[in-house]
Coordinates of C-alpha atoms in Angstrom, one line a residue:
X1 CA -57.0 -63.5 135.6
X2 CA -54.8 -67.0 135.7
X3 CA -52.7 -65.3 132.1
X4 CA -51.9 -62.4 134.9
X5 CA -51.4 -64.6 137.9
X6 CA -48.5 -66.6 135.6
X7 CA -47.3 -63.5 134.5
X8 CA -46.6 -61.8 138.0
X9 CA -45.8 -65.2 139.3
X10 CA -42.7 -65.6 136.8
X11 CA -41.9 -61.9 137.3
X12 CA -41.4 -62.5 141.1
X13 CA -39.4 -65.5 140.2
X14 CA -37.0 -63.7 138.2
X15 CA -36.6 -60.9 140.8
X16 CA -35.6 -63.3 143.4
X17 CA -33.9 -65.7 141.3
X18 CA -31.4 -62.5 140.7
X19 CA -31.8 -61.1 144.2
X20 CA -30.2 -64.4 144.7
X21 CA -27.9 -64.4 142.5
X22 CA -26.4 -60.7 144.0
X23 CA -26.7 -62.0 146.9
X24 CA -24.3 -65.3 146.2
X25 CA -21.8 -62.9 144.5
X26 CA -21.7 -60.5 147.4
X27 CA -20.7 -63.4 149.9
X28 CA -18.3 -65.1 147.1
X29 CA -16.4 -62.1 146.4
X30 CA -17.3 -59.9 149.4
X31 CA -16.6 -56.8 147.9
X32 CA -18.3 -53.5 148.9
X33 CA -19.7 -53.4 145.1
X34 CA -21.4 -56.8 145.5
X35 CA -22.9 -55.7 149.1
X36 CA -24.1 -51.7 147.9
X37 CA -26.1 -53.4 145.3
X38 CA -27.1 -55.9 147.5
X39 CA -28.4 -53.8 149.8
X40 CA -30.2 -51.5 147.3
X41 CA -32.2 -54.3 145.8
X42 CA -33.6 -55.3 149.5
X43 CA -34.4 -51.5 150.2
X44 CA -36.0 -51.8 146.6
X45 CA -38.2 -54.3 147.1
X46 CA -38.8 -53.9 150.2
X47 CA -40.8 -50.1 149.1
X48 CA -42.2 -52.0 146.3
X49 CA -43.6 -54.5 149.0
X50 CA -44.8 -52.0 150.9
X51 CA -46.5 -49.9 148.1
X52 CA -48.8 -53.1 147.2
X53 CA -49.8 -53.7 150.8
X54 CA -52.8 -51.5 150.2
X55 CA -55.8 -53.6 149.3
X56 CA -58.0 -53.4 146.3
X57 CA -61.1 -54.7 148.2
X58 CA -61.2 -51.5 149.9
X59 CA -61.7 -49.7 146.7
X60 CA -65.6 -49.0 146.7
X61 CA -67.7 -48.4 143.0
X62 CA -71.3 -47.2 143.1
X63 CA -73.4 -46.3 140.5
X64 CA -74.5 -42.5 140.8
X65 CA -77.1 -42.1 138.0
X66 CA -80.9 -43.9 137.1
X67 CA -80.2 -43.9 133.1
X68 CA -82.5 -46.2 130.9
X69 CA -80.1 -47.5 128.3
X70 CA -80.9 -48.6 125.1
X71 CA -79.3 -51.5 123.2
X72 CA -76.7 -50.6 120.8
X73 CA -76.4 -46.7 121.5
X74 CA -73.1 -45.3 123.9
X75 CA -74.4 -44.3 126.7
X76 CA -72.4 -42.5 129.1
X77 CA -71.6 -44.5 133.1
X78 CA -70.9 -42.2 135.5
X79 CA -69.6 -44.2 139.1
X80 CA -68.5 -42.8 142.8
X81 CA -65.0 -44.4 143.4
X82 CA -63.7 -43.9 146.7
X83 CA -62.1 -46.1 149.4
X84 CA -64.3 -48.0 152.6
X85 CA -60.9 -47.1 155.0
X86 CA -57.7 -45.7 154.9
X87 CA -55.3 -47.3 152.5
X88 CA -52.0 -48.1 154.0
X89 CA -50.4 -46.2 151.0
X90 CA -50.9 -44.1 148.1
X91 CA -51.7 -47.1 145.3
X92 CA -48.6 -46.2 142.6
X93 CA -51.3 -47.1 140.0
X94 CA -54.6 -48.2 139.9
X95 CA -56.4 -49.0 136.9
X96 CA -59.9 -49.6 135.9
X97 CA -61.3 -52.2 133.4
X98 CA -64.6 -52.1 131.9
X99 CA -66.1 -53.6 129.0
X100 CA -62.8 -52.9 127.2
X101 CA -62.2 -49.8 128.4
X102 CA -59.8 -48.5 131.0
X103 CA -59.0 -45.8 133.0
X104 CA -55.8 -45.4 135.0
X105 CA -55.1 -43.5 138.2
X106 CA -51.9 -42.2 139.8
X107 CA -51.0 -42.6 143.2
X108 CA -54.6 -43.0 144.4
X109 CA -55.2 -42.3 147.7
X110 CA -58.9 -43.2 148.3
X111 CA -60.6 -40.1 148.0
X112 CA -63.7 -40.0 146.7
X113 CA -63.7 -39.8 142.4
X114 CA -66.3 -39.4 139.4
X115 CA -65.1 -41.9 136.8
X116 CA -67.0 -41.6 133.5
X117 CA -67.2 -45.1 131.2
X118 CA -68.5 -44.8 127.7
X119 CA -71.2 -48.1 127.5
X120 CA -72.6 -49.5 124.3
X121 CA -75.0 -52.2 125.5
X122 CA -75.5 -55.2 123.4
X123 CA -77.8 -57.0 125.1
X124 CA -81.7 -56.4 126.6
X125 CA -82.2 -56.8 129.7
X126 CA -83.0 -55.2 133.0
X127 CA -79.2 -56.2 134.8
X128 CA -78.8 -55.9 138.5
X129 CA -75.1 -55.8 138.0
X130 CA -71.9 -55.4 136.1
X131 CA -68.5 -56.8 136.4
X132 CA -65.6 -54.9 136.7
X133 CA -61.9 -55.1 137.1
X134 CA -59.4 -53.2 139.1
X135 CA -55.8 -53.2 138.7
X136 CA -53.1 -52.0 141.0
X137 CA -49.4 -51.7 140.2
X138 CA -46.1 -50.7 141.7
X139 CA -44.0 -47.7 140.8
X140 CA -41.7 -49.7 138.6
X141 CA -44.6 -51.5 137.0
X142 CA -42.9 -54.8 137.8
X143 CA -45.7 -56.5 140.6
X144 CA -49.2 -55.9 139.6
X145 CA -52.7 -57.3 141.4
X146 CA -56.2 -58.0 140.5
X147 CA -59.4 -57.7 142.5
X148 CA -62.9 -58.4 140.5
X149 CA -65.8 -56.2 141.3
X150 CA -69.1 -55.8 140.3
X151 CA -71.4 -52.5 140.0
X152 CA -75.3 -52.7 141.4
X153 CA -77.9 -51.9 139.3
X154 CA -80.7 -52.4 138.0
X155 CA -79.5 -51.4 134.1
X156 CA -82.2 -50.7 132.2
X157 CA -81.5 -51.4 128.6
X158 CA -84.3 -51.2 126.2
X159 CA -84.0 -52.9 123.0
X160 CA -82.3 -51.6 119.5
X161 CA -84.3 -48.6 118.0
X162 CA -85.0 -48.8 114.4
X163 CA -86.6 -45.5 113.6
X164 CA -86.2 -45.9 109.9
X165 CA -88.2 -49.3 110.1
X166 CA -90.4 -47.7 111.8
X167 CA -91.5 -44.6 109.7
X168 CA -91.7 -47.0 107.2
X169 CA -94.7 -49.1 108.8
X170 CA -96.2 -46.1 110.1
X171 CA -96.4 -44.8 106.4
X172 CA -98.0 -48.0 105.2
X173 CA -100.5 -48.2 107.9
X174 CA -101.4 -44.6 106.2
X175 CA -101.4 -46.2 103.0
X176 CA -103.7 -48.6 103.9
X177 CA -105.7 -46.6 106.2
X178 CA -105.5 -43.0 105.6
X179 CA -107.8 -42.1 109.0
X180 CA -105.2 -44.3 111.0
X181 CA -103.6 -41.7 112.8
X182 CA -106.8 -39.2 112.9
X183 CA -107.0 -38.2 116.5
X184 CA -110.7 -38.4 115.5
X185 CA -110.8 -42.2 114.5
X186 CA -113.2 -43.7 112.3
X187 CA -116.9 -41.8 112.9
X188 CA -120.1 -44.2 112.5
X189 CA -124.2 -43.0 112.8
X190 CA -126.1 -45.5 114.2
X191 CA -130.0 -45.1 114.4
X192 CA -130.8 -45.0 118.8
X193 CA -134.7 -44.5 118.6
X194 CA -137.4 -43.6 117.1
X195 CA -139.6 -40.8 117.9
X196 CA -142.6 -38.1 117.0
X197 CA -141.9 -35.0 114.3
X198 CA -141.1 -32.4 116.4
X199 CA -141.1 -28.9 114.8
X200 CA -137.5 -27.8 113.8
X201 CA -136.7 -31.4 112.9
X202 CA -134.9 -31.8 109.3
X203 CA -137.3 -33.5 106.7
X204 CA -134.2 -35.3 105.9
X205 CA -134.4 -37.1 109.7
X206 CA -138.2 -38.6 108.4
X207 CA -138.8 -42.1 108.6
X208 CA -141.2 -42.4 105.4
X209 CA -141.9 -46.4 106.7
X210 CA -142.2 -46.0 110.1
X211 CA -144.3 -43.0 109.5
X212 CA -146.6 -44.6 106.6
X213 CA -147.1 -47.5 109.2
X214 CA -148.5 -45.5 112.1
X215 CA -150.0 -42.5 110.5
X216 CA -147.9 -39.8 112.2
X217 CA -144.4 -38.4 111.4
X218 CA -141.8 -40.5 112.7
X219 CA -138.0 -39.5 112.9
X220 CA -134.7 -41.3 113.1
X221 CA -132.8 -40.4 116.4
X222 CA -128.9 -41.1 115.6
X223 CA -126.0 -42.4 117.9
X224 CA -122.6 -40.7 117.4
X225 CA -119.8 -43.4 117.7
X226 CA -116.2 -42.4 117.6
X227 CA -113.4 -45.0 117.6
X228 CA -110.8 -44.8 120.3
X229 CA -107.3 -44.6 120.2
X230 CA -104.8 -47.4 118.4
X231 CA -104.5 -50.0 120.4
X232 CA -101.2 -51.5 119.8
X233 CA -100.1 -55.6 120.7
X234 CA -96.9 -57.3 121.1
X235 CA -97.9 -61.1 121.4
X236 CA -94.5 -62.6 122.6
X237 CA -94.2 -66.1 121.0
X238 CA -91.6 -68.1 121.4
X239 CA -89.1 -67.6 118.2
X240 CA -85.6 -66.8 116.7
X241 CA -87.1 -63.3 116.0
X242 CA -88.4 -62.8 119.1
X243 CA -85.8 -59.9 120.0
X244 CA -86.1 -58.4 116.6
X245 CA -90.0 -58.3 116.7
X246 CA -89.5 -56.7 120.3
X247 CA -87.1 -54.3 118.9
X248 CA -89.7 -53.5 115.6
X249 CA -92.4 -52.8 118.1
X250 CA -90.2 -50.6 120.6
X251 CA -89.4 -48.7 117.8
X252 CA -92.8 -48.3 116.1
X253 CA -94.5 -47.1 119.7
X254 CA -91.6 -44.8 120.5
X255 CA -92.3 -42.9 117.0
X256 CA -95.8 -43.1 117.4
X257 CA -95.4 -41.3 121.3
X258 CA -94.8 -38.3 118.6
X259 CA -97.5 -38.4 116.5
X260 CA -100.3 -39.5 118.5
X261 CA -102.2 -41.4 121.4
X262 CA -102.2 -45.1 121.3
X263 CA -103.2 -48.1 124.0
X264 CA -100.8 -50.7 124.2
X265 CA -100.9 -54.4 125.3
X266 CA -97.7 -56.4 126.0
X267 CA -98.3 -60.6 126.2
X268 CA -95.3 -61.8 127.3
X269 CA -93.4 -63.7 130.5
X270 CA -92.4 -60.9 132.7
X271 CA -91.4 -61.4 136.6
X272 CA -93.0 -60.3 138.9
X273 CA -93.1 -56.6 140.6
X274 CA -91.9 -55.3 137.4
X275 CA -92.0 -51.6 137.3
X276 CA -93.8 -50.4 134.3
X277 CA -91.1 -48.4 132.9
X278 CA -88.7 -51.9 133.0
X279 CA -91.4 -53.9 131.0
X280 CA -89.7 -53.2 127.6
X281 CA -86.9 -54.5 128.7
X282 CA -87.7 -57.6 131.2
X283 CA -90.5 -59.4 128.7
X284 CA -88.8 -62.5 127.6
X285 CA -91.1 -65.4 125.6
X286 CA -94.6 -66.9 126.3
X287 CA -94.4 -70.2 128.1
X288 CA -97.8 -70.6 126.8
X289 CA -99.8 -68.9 124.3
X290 CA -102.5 -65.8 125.8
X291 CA -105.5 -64.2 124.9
X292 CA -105.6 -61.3 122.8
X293 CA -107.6 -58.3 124.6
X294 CA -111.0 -58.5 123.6
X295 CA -111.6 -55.2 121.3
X296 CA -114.3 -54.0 119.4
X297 CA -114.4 -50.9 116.9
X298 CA -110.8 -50.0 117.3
X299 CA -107.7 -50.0 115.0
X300 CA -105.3 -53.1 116.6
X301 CA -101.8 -53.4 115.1
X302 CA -100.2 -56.7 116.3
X303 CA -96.3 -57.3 116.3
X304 CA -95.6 -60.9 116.8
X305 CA -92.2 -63.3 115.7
X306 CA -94.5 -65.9 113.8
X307 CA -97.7 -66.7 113.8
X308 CA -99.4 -69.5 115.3
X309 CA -102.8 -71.4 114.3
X310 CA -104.3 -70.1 117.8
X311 CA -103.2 -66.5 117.2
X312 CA -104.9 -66.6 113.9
X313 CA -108.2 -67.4 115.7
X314 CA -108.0 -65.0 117.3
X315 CA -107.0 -62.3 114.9
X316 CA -110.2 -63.8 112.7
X317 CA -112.2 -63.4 116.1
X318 CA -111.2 -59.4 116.0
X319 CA -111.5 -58.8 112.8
X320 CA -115.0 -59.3 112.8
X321 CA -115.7 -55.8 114.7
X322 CA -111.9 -54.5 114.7
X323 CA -109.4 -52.8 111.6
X324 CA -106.2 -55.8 112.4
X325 CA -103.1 -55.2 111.2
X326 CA -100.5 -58.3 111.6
X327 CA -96.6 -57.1 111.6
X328 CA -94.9 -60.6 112.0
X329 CA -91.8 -62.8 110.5
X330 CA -92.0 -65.5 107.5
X331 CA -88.9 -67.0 107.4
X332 CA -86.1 -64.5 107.6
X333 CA -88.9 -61.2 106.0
X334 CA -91.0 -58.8 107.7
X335 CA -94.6 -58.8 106.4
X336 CA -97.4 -56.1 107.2
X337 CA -100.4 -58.2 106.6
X338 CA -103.8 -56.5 106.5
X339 CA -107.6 -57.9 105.4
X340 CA -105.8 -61.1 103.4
X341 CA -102.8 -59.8 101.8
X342 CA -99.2 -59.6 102.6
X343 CA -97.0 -56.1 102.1
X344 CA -93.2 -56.8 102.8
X345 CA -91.2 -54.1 105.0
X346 CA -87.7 -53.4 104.5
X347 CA -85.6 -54.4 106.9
X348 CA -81.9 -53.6 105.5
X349 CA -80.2 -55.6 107.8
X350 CA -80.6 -53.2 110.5
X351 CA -81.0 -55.5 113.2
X352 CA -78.1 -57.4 114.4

């Protein structure tokens, strides 16, 4: 903006410095020559004059779509340009800036206008506004004028997707667990009761203690326990990884919306009256560490930065009636950890 205000100011300097040059001539010499091009330059500058009198602030930009955005995929804007009130003149040319795009318009009058922007976020977040800039110029190109705007939100934009990363987990878990994914989960027989032989009872149900003990055919009643579904954790500590572990988890759950059901839990700092759909992309960094959810007979997957002595308690806590998997950062590596051992996960440099 100040590169642009020097640049017009020492255009409008020259201009006049030679306007006034013309115009010493014209009386020196008084000649009709001197005085027709005298006259020509004031008509000239005068319709250039005019021609910028219409104001940029007029010139209205509203965001006509509700798109969720995701960092580091083009994505297209679609805004609503038209003017608040009637522009003095047609503007010669008015241009529009954008993340380093443009688009240029000729002799704008202020109806209303679809302008299309190609956006490549790089950044999460949920962003109540964006800047932009218009330009407007005169016929000749020779004045031109500036008027910052900004475009009202919210932005949605979820972090980087890293699919590939994410198959790849997904096909260790299996590894590891084959039943992970079963939409049946893990299937345990627990004896409920005890009670008489009744006839049609398998000999195979017998309790042969129980039974010696009191005499009388005794059999085992059994409880049918299924595991849920996946229950899937993103403990937000505080770290340098903390928008790549966000970006690892993103990815995993968004595969895993194709494959099968799942519960989530997201520990993190979020502000309040966030809409659920925005969480993803508002969650910034514990201020202090949480408690896990307390789970029993389910298989938990946890996607944190680091780890931490009091999330390892916890995780030990769990394991005692849970299947915990740990996807977390040691040093600059990822690491699926699972019942004391340590798998690495290829990266490849995907997130930058």
């Amino acid at each position: 903006m100040k590169y642009s205000g020097l640049k017009n100011g020492l255009k409008i300097f020259v201009i006049l410095l030679f306007y006034l040059c013309v115009f010493l001539y014209s009386v020196i010499f008084n000649n009709s020559a001197g005085w027709s091009l005298f006259f020509f330059l004031t008509f000239l500058l005068f319709y250039l004059f005019l021609t910028m009198l219409s104001s940029l602030k007029r010139v209205q930009l509203s965001w006509t779509q509700n798109t969720i955005y995701t960092m580091g995929l083009p994505d297209d804007i679609e805004l609503k340009m038209c003017s608040s009130q009637p522009l003095f003149f047609k503007i010669p040319l008015l241009t529009l800036f954008f993340v380093h795009k443009k688009q240029d318009f000729v002799l704008y009058a202020g109806k209303s206008t679809s302008v299309h922007f190609k956006w490549t976020p790089t950044k999460r977040g949920v962003f109540q506004q964006l800047p932009l800039i218009l330009t407007s110029t005169d016929p000749l190109r020779i004045l031109t004028k500036q008027a910052k705007q900004t475009i009202a939100g919210p932005f949605v934009v979820m972090p980087m997707l890293q699919f590939s990363l994410a198959e790849e987990i997904y096909q260790q878990l299996i590894v590891l667990n084959p039943v992970f994914a079963s939409p049946f989960g893990f299937q345990h027989f627990s004896v409920h009761s005890l009670r008489k032989y009744q006839v049609g009872d398998s000999l195979k149900l017998i309790d042969w203690k129980q039974s010696g003990k009191k005499n009388e055919l005794i059999v085992k009643e059994y409880e049918h326990e299924t595991e849920t579904d996946p229950h899937f954790i993103f403990y937000g500590l505080a770290h340098d990884k903390f928008e790549e572990s966000l970006s690892v988890y993103y990815s995993f759950t968004q595969l895993a919306e194709t494959k099968f059901t799942f519960q989530q839990t997201i520990l993190g700092t979020v502000p309040d009256e966030t809409p659920q759909e925005q969480l993803i992309a508002a969650v910034m960094p514990l201020e202090k560490e949480a408690s896990l959810p307390n789970l029993s007979k389910k298989k938990v997957v946890v996607f944190s930065p680091t780890e931490s002595i009091h999330l390892n308690e916890q995780l030990n806590y769990l394991r005692k009636h849970n299947d915990i998997f740990l996807v977390t950062f040691k040093e600059d590596s990822l690491y699926l950890d699972w019942k004391g051992a340590s798998f690495p996960l290829d990266t490849g440099g995907r997130y930058s």
